[in-house]
């Protein structure tokens, strides 16, 4: 359990939960987090660096009462020890929940989450279609590891059981991307979504909807 934390001025994720060497990360509660001037709101990752063992598990995770600001630009620019440089071009990085193709992340709840995002994403900086996001299961886990992502707020892939209740998304500047992308996500419940970009483009997209993995219940959607 992690609660009552303030995060500021870092080119990192405000919250990062990762298992990549066969371990099990489960029964995690993170709540009452306020973060400003950060590079990323949250990053949840199940990878598979150690091929000598099974991928492991990330499951039963709750993020609750989270308020994060992700500004345009690099939050720690000019600091004596800056974050690592980007390995490939991309716009501001969304939050992500990305499991392994053969071992999805299971049972994640996002409750009362607010993300204020700098936006400004442009295809002239970087562009990646939904079906071209790399898997990179053996790479070191980092919120920039996939390069450009097709969502500006939250990118989700290889997840089983995802509940999102009361999600507020604010975009300061226009972004060419969709707010939420759910690719290979089984059983998604979405209740109470507000997004400033909902009037100009779809709020959520399911690239793999033809697989029949998805259920969705949106109670509120608007500006």
Coordinates of C-alpha atoms in Angstrom, one line a residue, residues 1 25 41 44 50 74 79 81 93 96 104 111 114 133 137 143-145 173 189-190 195 209-210 217 221 223:
X1 CA 0.0 0.0 0.0
X25 CA 3.3 -8.2 -8.4
X41 CA 1.1 9.8 -14.8
X44 CA 2.0 -0.6 -15.3
X50 CA 14.3 -13.5 -18.2
X74 CA 10.7 18.1 -20.4
X79 CA 18.6 20.1 -14.0
X81 CA 20.9 15.3 -13.7
X93 CA 3.9 9.9 -23.5
X96 CA 0.0 2.9 -20.1
X104 CA -2.1 -10.3 -19.6
X111 CA -10.9 5.1 -9.5
X114 CA -7.5 13.1 -13.0
X133 CA 3.2 -0.6 -31.6
X137 CA 8.9 -7.9 -24.0
X143 CA 7.4 4.6 -19.8
X144 CA 9.1 5.6 -23.1
X145 CA 10.0 2.1 -24.1
X173 CA -3.3 21.8 -26.4
X189 CA -15.9 -1.4 -17.6
X190 CA -15.8 2.4 -18.1
X195 CA -12.5 14.5 -21.6
X209 CA -12.7 -5.2 -31.2
X210 CA -13.2 -7.9 -33.8
X217 CA -20.4 0.7 -20.0
X221 CA -19.1 11.3 -21.7
X223 CA -16.5 18.1 -22.3

